[in-house]
Coordinates of C-alpha atoms and ligand atoms in Angstrom, one line a residue:
Chain A
X26 CA -29.4 -64.1 115.1
X27 CA -32.1 -64.7 117.8
X28 CA -35.2 -66.3 116.5
X29 CA -38.2 -64.4 115.6
X30 CA -40.6 -65.1 118.2
X31 CA -44.2 -65.8 118.0
X32 CA -46.8 -65.0 120.9
X33 CA -50.6 -66.4 121.2
X34 CA -53.7 -65.8 123.2
X35 CA -57.0 -67.6 123.5
X36 CA -60.0 -64.2 124.4
X37 CA -63.3 -65.5 124.0
X38 CA -62.9 -69.0 122.1
X39 CA -62.5 -72.4 123.4
X40 CA -58.8 -72.9 122.9
X41 CA -60.1 -74.8 119.5
X42 CA -57.3 -73.2 117.5
X43 CA -54.7 -73.4 119.6
X44 CA -55.5 -77.3 119.4
X45 CA -55.1 -76.7 115.4
X46 CA -52.0 -75.2 115.8
X47 CA -50.6 -78.6 117.9
X48 CA -52.4 -80.2 114.9
X49 CA -49.4 -79.3 113.0
X50 CA -48.3 -82.6 114.1
X51 CA -44.3 -83.2 113.7
X52 CA -43.9 -79.8 111.9
X53 CA -44.3 -78.4 115.3
X54 CA -40.4 -79.4 115.7
X55 CA -39.6 -77.4 112.5
X56 CA -41.5 -74.4 113.8
X57 CA -39.5 -74.8 117.4
X58 CA -36.5 -74.7 115.1
X59 CA -37.4 -71.9 113.3
X60 CA -39.0 -69.5 116.3
X61 CA -39.2 -68.9 119.6
X62 CA -42.9 -69.3 121.2
X63 CA -42.6 -66.1 124.0
X64 CA -46.0 -65.3 125.7
X65 CA -48.7 -67.9 125.0
X66 CA -50.6 -70.5 126.8
X67 CA -48.4 -73.4 125.7
X68 CA -45.6 -72.1 128.0
X69 CA -47.5 -70.3 130.6
X70 CA -45.2 -67.4 129.7
X71 CA -47.5 -64.4 131.1
X72 CA -46.0 -61.4 129.9
X73 CA -44.2 -59.8 126.9
X74 CA -40.6 -58.9 127.8
X75 CA -39.6 -58.7 124.1
X76 CA -41.3 -57.6 121.0
X77 CA -42.6 -60.6 118.8
X78 CA -42.9 -61.2 115.0
X79 CA -45.8 -62.8 115.3
X80 CA -49.0 -62.7 117.2
X81 CA -52.0 -65.1 117.0
X82 CA -55.5 -64.7 118.4
X83 CA -58.1 -66.8 118.8
X84 CA -61.4 -65.7 120.4
X85 CA -63.1 -62.6 120.5
X86 CA -63.6 -59.8 122.7
X87 CA -66.3 -60.6 125.4
X88 CA -64.8 -58.9 128.3
X89 CA -62.8 -56.2 129.4
X90 CA -59.8 -58.0 130.1
X91 CA -59.9 -60.0 126.0
X92 CA -59.4 -56.1 125.1
X93 CA -56.6 -55.2 127.3
X94 CA -54.8 -58.5 126.4
X95 CA -55.4 -58.0 122.6
X96 CA -54.2 -54.2 123.3
X97 CA -51.0 -55.6 124.6
X98 CA -50.2 -57.4 121.8
X99 CA -50.7 -54.7 119.3
X100 CA -48.3 -53.2 121.0
X101 CA -45.8 -55.8 120.9
X102 CA -46.1 -57.7 117.8
X103 CA -45.4 -56.3 114.2
X104 CA -47.9 -58.9 112.6
X105 CA -51.0 -59.5 114.4
X106 CA -53.5 -62.3 113.7
X107 CA -57.1 -63.4 114.1
X108 CA -57.1 -66.8 114.2
X109 CA -60.7 -68.4 114.0
X110 CA -63.6 -67.3 113.6
X111 CA -64.4 -66.0 117.2
X112 CA -61.8 -64.1 116.3
X113 CA -62.9 -63.1 113.2
X114 CA -66.3 -62.5 113.6
X115 CA -67.5 -63.4 116.9
X116 CA -68.4 -66.8 116.9
X117 CA -70.3 -68.8 119.2
X118 CA -70.2 -65.8 121.9
X119 CA -71.3 -63.5 119.6
X120 CA -74.5 -65.7 119.4
X121 CA -75.5 -63.3 122.4
X122 CA -75.2 -60.1 120.8
X123 CA -78.8 -61.1 119.6
X124 CA -80.0 -60.8 123.3
X125 CA -79.4 -57.5 125.5
X126 CA -76.6 -58.2 128.5
X127 CA -79.2 -57.9 131.1
X128 CA -81.3 -60.7 130.0
X129 CA -78.5 -62.9 129.4
X130 CA -76.7 -62.8 133.0
X131 CA -80.5 -62.9 134.2
X132 CA -80.7 -65.9 132.1
X133 CA -78.0 -67.5 133.0
X134 CA -78.1 -66.3 137.0
X135 CA -81.9 -66.3 138.1
X136 CA -84.1 -67.8 135.4
X137 CA -82.4 -70.4 133.8
X138 CA -83.9 -74.1 134.1
X139 CA -80.8 -75.3 136.0
X140 CA -80.1 -72.4 137.9
X141 CA -79.8 -73.0 141.9
X142 CA -78.6 -69.1 143.2
X143 CA -80.6 -68.6 146.4
X144 CA -78.9 -65.2 147.5
X145 CA -80.1 -64.4 143.6
X146 CA -76.7 -62.5 143.2
X147 CA -75.5 -61.8 139.5
X148 CA -71.5 -62.4 140.2
X149 CA -70.3 -58.8 140.3
X150 CA -66.3 -59.0 142.0
X151 CA -64.0 -56.4 141.2
X152 CA -61.7 -59.3 140.3
X153 CA -64.2 -60.8 137.4
X154 CA -63.7 -59.3 134.2
X155 CA -66.4 -57.1 133.0
X156 CA -68.4 -58.2 130.2
X157 CA -69.0 -55.7 127.3
X158 CA -72.1 -54.7 126.2
X159 CA -71.4 -56.9 122.8
X160 CA -68.7 -59.7 122.0
X161 CA -66.6 -58.3 118.6
X162 CA -64.3 -59.3 116.1
X163 CA -60.6 -58.5 117.3
X164 CA -60.6 -56.0 114.3
X165 CA -63.8 -54.1 115.6
X166 CA -61.3 -53.3 118.3
X167 CA -57.6 -52.8 117.3
X168 CA -55.7 -52.9 113.5
X169 CA -55.6 -56.7 112.6
X170 CA -53.1 -57.6 110.2
X171 CA -54.3 -60.6 109.0
X172 CA -57.3 -63.0 109.3
X173 CA -57.6 -66.3 109.0
X174 CA -61.0 -67.8 109.6
X175 CA -62.3 -71.3 110.3
X176 CA -63.7 -73.1 113.1
X177 CA -60.6 -74.2 113.7
X178 CA -58.7 -73.5 111.0
X179 CA -57.0 -75.9 109.2
X180 CA -53.5 -76.7 110.6
X181 CA -52.2 -76.6 107.1
X182 CA -53.8 -73.2 107.0
X183 CA -51.7 -71.9 110.0
X184 CA -48.2 -73.5 108.8
X185 CA -48.9 -71.8 105.1
X186 CA -49.3 -68.7 106.9
X187 CA -46.2 -68.7 109.5
X188 CA -44.2 -70.5 106.6
X189 CA -44.7 -67.3 104.3
X190 CA -44.4 -64.9 107.1
X191 CA -41.4 -66.3 108.0
X192 CA -39.7 -66.4 104.8
X193 CA -41.1 -63.0 103.6
X194 CA -43.3 -64.4 101.0
X195 CA -46.7 -63.8 99.5
X196 CA -49.9 -65.5 101.6
X197 CA -51.2 -67.6 98.8
X198 CA -53.5 -70.4 100.8
X199 CA -54.7 -73.1 98.2
X200 CA -58.6 -73.6 97.9
X201 CA -59.8 -75.4 100.5
X202 CA -57.5 -73.7 103.5
X203 CA -59.7 -70.6 103.2
X204 CA -62.8 -71.5 104.9
X205 CA -65.5 -70.2 107.1
X206 CA -66.4 -73.6 109.2
Chain B
X2 CA -75.6 -72.0 66.1
X3 CA -75.1 -68.4 66.8
X4 CA -76.8 -65.2 65.8
X5 CA -73.9 -63.0 66.5
X6 CA -71.0 -62.5 68.6
X7 CA -69.9 -60.0 71.1
X8 CA -66.7 -59.7 73.8
X9 CA -65.9 -60.2 76.9
X10 CA -62.7 -58.6 78.2
X11 CA -61.8 -59.0 74.6
X12 CA -62.5 -62.6 73.8
X13 CA -65.2 -63.3 71.1
X14 CA -68.4 -64.9 72.7
X15 CA -71.3 -66.6 70.1
X16 CA -74.6 -65.6 71.3
X17 CA -77.9 -66.2 70.3
X18 CA -81.0 -63.5 70.4
X19 CA -82.6 -63.4 73.7
X20 CA -79.8 -64.7 75.6
X21 CA -78.0 -62.4 78.7
X22 CA -74.9 -62.0 79.1
X23 CA -74.7 -64.1 81.7
X24 CA -76.2 -67.3 79.5
X25 CA -73.7 -66.6 76.8
X26 CA -70.8 -66.4 79.1
X27 CA -71.6 -69.7 80.6
X28 CA -72.0 -71.2 77.3
X29 CA -68.5 -70.3 76.3
X30 CA -66.9 -71.3 79.9
X31 CA -66.5 -67.5 81.3
X32 CA -67.9 -67.8 84.9
X33 CA -69.7 -64.8 86.0
X34 CA -70.4 -65.2 90.0
X35 CA -74.1 -64.5 90.7
X36 CA -76.1 -65.7 93.7
X37 CA -80.3 -64.4 92.5
X38 CA -80.0 -65.9 89.7
X39 CA -80.7 -70.1 89.1
X40 CA -81.3 -71.9 85.9
X41 CA -85.0 -72.5 85.2
X42 CA -85.6 -68.9 87.5
X43 CA -86.8 -65.7 85.6
X44 CA -83.2 -63.7 86.4
X45 CA -84.4 -61.7 89.4
X46 CA -81.7 -59.0 89.0
X47 CA -81.6 -58.4 93.5
X48 CA -78.0 -58.8 94.2
X49 CA -75.8 -57.4 92.0
X50 CA -72.9 -59.7 92.2
X51 CA -73.0 -60.3 88.7
X52 CA -72.3 -56.9 88.0
X53 CA -70.2 -56.5 84.5
X54 CA -70.0 -53.2 82.7
X55 CA -71.4 -53.5 79.2
X56 CA -69.9 -50.6 76.9
X57 CA -68.9 -48.9 79.8
X58 CA -71.6 -49.1 81.8
X59 CA -72.4 -51.3 85.4
X60 CA -75.4 -54.1 84.4
X61 CA -76.4 -57.1 85.7
X62 CA -75.2 -59.9 83.5
X63 CA -78.3 -62.4 84.8
X64 CA -80.7 -59.5 83.4
X65 CA -78.9 -57.6 80.3
X66 CA -78.9 -59.5 76.9
X67 CA -76.6 -59.7 74.7
X68 CA -76.4 -57.6 71.6
X69 CA -74.2 -57.8 68.6
X70 CA -70.8 -56.4 68.6
X71 CA -71.4 -55.4 72.5
X72 CA -68.3 -54.6 74.9
X73 CA -68.3 -56.6 78.0
X74 CA -65.7 -56.3 80.9
X75 CA -66.1 -58.9 83.4
X76 CA -62.9 -60.0 85.6
X77 CA -60.8 -56.6 85.9
X78 CA -59.7 -55.3 89.5
X79 CA -62.7 -52.9 89.8
X80 CA -65.5 -55.2 89.0
X81 CA -64.0 -58.3 91.4
X82 CA -63.7 -55.1 94.1
X83 CA -67.5 -54.5 93.8
X84 CA -68.4 -58.4 94.0
X85 CA -66.8 -58.6 96.7
X86 CA -68.3 -56.0 98.3
X87 CA -71.7 -57.3 97.7
X88 CA -70.9 -60.5 99.7
X89 CA -69.1 -58.9 102.5
X90 CA -72.2 -56.5 103.2
X91 CA -74.3 -59.9 102.6
X92 CA -72.0 -61.5 105.3
X93 CA -72.4 -58.4 108.0
X94 CA -75.9 -57.6 107.4
X95 CA -77.1 -61.3 108.3
X96 CA -76.1 -63.7 110.8
X97 CA -74.1 -66.1 109.6
X98 CA -72.6 -68.9 112.0
X99 CA -71.4 -70.8 109.0
X100 CA -69.3 -73.1 112.0
X101 CA -72.4 -74.9 112.9
X102 CA -75.3 -74.0 109.6
X103 CA -76.5 -77.6 107.7
X104 CA -76.2 -75.1 104.7
X105 CA -71.9 -75.0 104.7
X106 CA -69.9 -76.5 102.3
X107 CA -72.8 -76.0 99.8
X108 CA -73.9 -72.9 100.3
X109 CA -73.5 -70.4 97.3
X110 CA -72.8 -67.3 99.8
X111 CA -69.8 -68.5 101.4
X112 CA -68.2 -70.5 97.9
X113 CA -68.7 -67.2 96.5
X114 CA -66.5 -66.1 100.0
X115 CA -63.8 -68.4 99.2
X116 CA -63.9 -68.3 95.7
X117 CA -63.3 -64.4 96.3
X118 CA -60.8 -65.1 98.7
X119 CA -62.7 -62.9 101.5
X120 CA -61.1 -63.7 104.7
X121 CA -63.3 -61.2 106.9
X122 CA -65.8 -58.6 105.5
X123 CA -64.4 -55.3 106.1
X124 CA -67.9 -54.6 107.2
X125 CA -68.9 -53.9 110.8
X126 CA -71.3 -56.9 112.0
X127 CA -74.4 -55.6 112.3
X128 CA -75.8 -58.7 114.6
X129 CA -79.5 -58.2 113.5
X130 CA -82.5 -59.2 115.4
X131 CA -83.9 -62.0 113.0
X132 CA -86.5 -64.8 113.8
X133 CA -86.5 -68.7 112.7
X134 CA -90.0 -70.1 111.5
X135 CA -90.0 -73.9 112.0
X136 CA -93.5 -74.5 112.5
X137 CA -93.6 -76.3 109.0
X138 CA -92.9 -80.2 109.5
X139 CA -90.6 -81.0 106.8
X140 CA -89.1 -77.6 106.0
X141 CA -88.0 -74.7 107.7
X142 CA -86.6 -70.8 107.6
X143 CA -84.1 -68.8 109.5
X144 CA -84.1 -65.8 108.5
X145 CA -80.8 -65.1 110.4
X146 CA -79.4 -65.9 106.7
X147 CA -81.6 -64.8 104.4
X148 CA -80.0 -62.8 101.9
X149 CA -82.9 -61.4 100.2
X150 CA -82.0 -63.0 96.6
X151 CA -85.9 -63.8 95.9
X152 CA -85.3 -66.8 94.7
X153 CA -88.1 -68.7 96.6
X154 CA -90.3 -66.1 95.6
X155 CA -90.1 -66.5 91.9
X156 CA -89.8 -70.4 92.6
X157 CA -93.2 -70.6 94.6
X158 CA -94.9 -68.4 92.0
X159 CA -93.2 -69.4 89.1
X160 CA -92.2 -73.3 88.9
X161 CA -94.5 -74.2 91.7
X162 CA -97.6 -72.2 91.1
X163 CA -98.5 -71.7 95.0
X164 CA -97.2 -68.1 95.9
X165 CA -96.2 -69.4 99.3
X166 CA -92.9 -66.4 99.7
X167 CA -93.4 -62.9 99.0
X168 CA -91.0 -59.9 100.1
X169 CA -92.4 -57.1 102.2
X170 CA -90.9 -53.9 103.1
X171 CA -88.5 -51.8 101.8
X172 CA -85.1 -51.1 100.9
X173 CA -82.8 -51.9 104.0
X174 CA -85.6 -53.8 105.8
X175 CA -86.9 -55.9 102.8
X176 CA -87.6 -59.2 104.2
X177 CA -89.0 -62.5 103.1
X178 CA -92.5 -63.5 104.6
X179 CA -94.7 -66.5 104.2
X180 CA -98.6 -65.9 102.8
X181 CA -100.3 -67.3 106.1
X182 CA -100.7 -66.1 109.7
X183 CA -99.4 -68.8 111.8
X184 CA -96.1 -68.8 109.6
X185 CA -94.8 -71.9 106.9
X186 CA -96.5 -74.8 108.5
X187 CA -100.2 -73.0 107.5
X188 CA -98.5 -72.3 103.5
X189 CA -99.3 -75.6 101.2
X190 CA -95.5 -75.9 100.7
X191 CA -94.4 -79.2 100.3
X192 CA -90.4 -80.3 101.4
X193 CA -90.3 -81.4 97.1
X194 CA -91.3 -77.9 96.1
X195 CA -88.8 -76.0 94.3
X196 CA -89.3 -73.4 96.8
X197 CA -88.1 -75.0 99.2
X198 CA -84.9 -76.5 97.1
X199 CA -83.8 -73.4 95.5
X200 CA -82.4 -71.6 98.4
X201 CA -78.5 -70.5 97.9
X202 CA -77.8 -70.7 101.4
X203 CA -79.2 -71.8 104.8
X204 CA -82.0 -70.0 105.2
X205 CA -84.9 -72.4 104.0
X206 CA -83.9 -75.8 104.9
X207 CA -85.2 -79.4 104.3
X208 CA -85.4 -80.9 108.0
X209 CA -83.8 -83.8 109.2
X210 CA -81.0 -84.0 106.6
X211 CA -78.5 -81.8 107.6
X212 CA -74.8 -82.7 107.7
X213 CA -75.7 -85.7 105.8
X214 CA -72.6 -85.2 103.8
X215 CA -69.4 -85.8 105.2
X216 CA -66.8 -82.4 105.2
X217 CA -65.0 -82.8 102.0
X218 CA -67.7 -84.6 99.8
X219 CA -69.9 -81.5 100.0
X220 CA -70.2 -79.3 96.9
X221 CA -67.5 -76.7 97.3
X222 CA -65.3 -78.3 100.0
X223 CA -62.8 -79.1 96.7
X224 CA -63.7 -77.5 93.8
X225 CA -64.5 -73.4 93.9
X226 CA -68.0 -72.6 92.8
X227 CA -68.1 -71.6 89.2
X228 CA -65.7 -74.6 88.4
X229 CA -68.6 -76.7 86.2
X230 CA -68.8 -73.5 84.4
X231 CA -65.2 -72.5 83.6
X232 CA -64.4 -76.4 82.4
X233 CA -66.6 -75.8 79.6
X234 CA -64.2 -73.1 78.2
X235 CA -62.4 -74.5 74.7
X236 CA -58.4 -74.1 75.8
X237 CA -56.9 -71.4 73.8
X238 CA -55.6 -72.0 70.5
X239 CA -52.0 -72.8 70.8
X240 CA -49.9 -70.1 70.0
X241 CA -51.4 -67.5 71.7
Ligands
LIG6 S1 -75.8 -69.7 105.1 FE1 -74.2 -69.8 104.2 S2 -72.7 -68.2 104.6 FE2 -74.8 -67.9 105.8 S3 -74.1 -69.5 108.0 FE3 -75.0 -70.9 106.2 S4 -73.0 -71.7 105.2 FE4 -72.4 -69.8 106.4
LIG7 S1 -85.1 -67.2 101.9 FE1 -83.2 -68.3 100.5 S2 -84.4 -67.8 98.5 FE2 -85.5 -67.2 99.7 S3 -85.0 -64.6 99.6 FE3 -84.3 -65.7 101.5 S4 -81.9 -66.5 100.5 FE4 -83.4 -66.1 98.8
LIG8 S1 -77.2 -62.9 89.8 FE1 -77.4 -61.1 88.8 S2 -78.3 -59.4 89.9 FE2 -78.5 -61.4 91.3

């Protein structure tokens, strides 16, 4: 029987949650026996070619590309997991939600104390993903099956959740593994 | 000595006249979640996290007096869901960035989220515009995290005798304000005041002491909130 597939992505996140995946230490060998990593920054597979059992997404939705990647994951994964505070509530990037987007861009590219931008241009090349008005938690954009908060979520929590899912067991995190910091 | 008994989830609980349901439950080792209640403060009845059913009707356990023969439902699926809903609403209606909050690990709202198994609120985040008042040399108020529990208001008025804090506006717009035009720094609040100490969340913080306790040794790192109350519960008699 083919191994179940796991895909991962980092949207508006810092890769800290991916570091936490790797932080399961030597259990990563066990994980590699149990699952096959499909589309993920870990192996640099860019496109879905097979259906995945689990999709782990770090980071919230800050731009249109984030939304497209997220929708692609939703289409191709049976169980989609919000991994970390940015995915579950927007996280640090969502601090811009308190400032209108126009003001954010003006501060970053025109008025900030360290800005050097003689042409006074705000980047708007079509190649650059378009910023959304706000940063959104993932479940406000697509249906999310499981939320695992934390900044980052503890490696043990990620491990417990994956093992439970792979064995079709209920998820029962012991106290201390569910955390928001 | 107790004056009478009543039941919580079918368990007989002794109570004294004048005790609230919450106080009697505490003494019996039954933890009813609460947020705006604090020992030594008159109960406010603001947050409704302590909601129980008294003879079938919802009441706040922190304000409702215990009565002889009263039948209280507390740990039911319905009540657990109501309470969790309240906690979730408090998370989305403020700006709670636990990852950098000085109160994290010692915060009662966060600890309730943990205890109730909230992975993320089911309601949409509101990301409201709130302000920070850093005008006081030793204490700051970050309204982003205020849950309008009123502890600071009651503590300042009743324990410190100062009336530094007060609620202004109504309903959804209600917020805590300070009793001076130029902000907290213009009041006579001192960092040692109960009003500065009793905030359950990271809305009123003493300056220059943040992050002093390392992760792993903070109040709610190891045991859920309420464990100290539940530890008082007499073990069930054998044979039951
Ligand atoms: S006040 Fe509590 S819930 Fe809010 S950000 Fe701070 S730790 Fe988190
Ligand atoms: S500042 Fe703190 S104590 Fe005062 S109402 Fe807000 S949450 Fe409660
Ligand atoms: S603790 Fe009873 S209403 Fe808040």
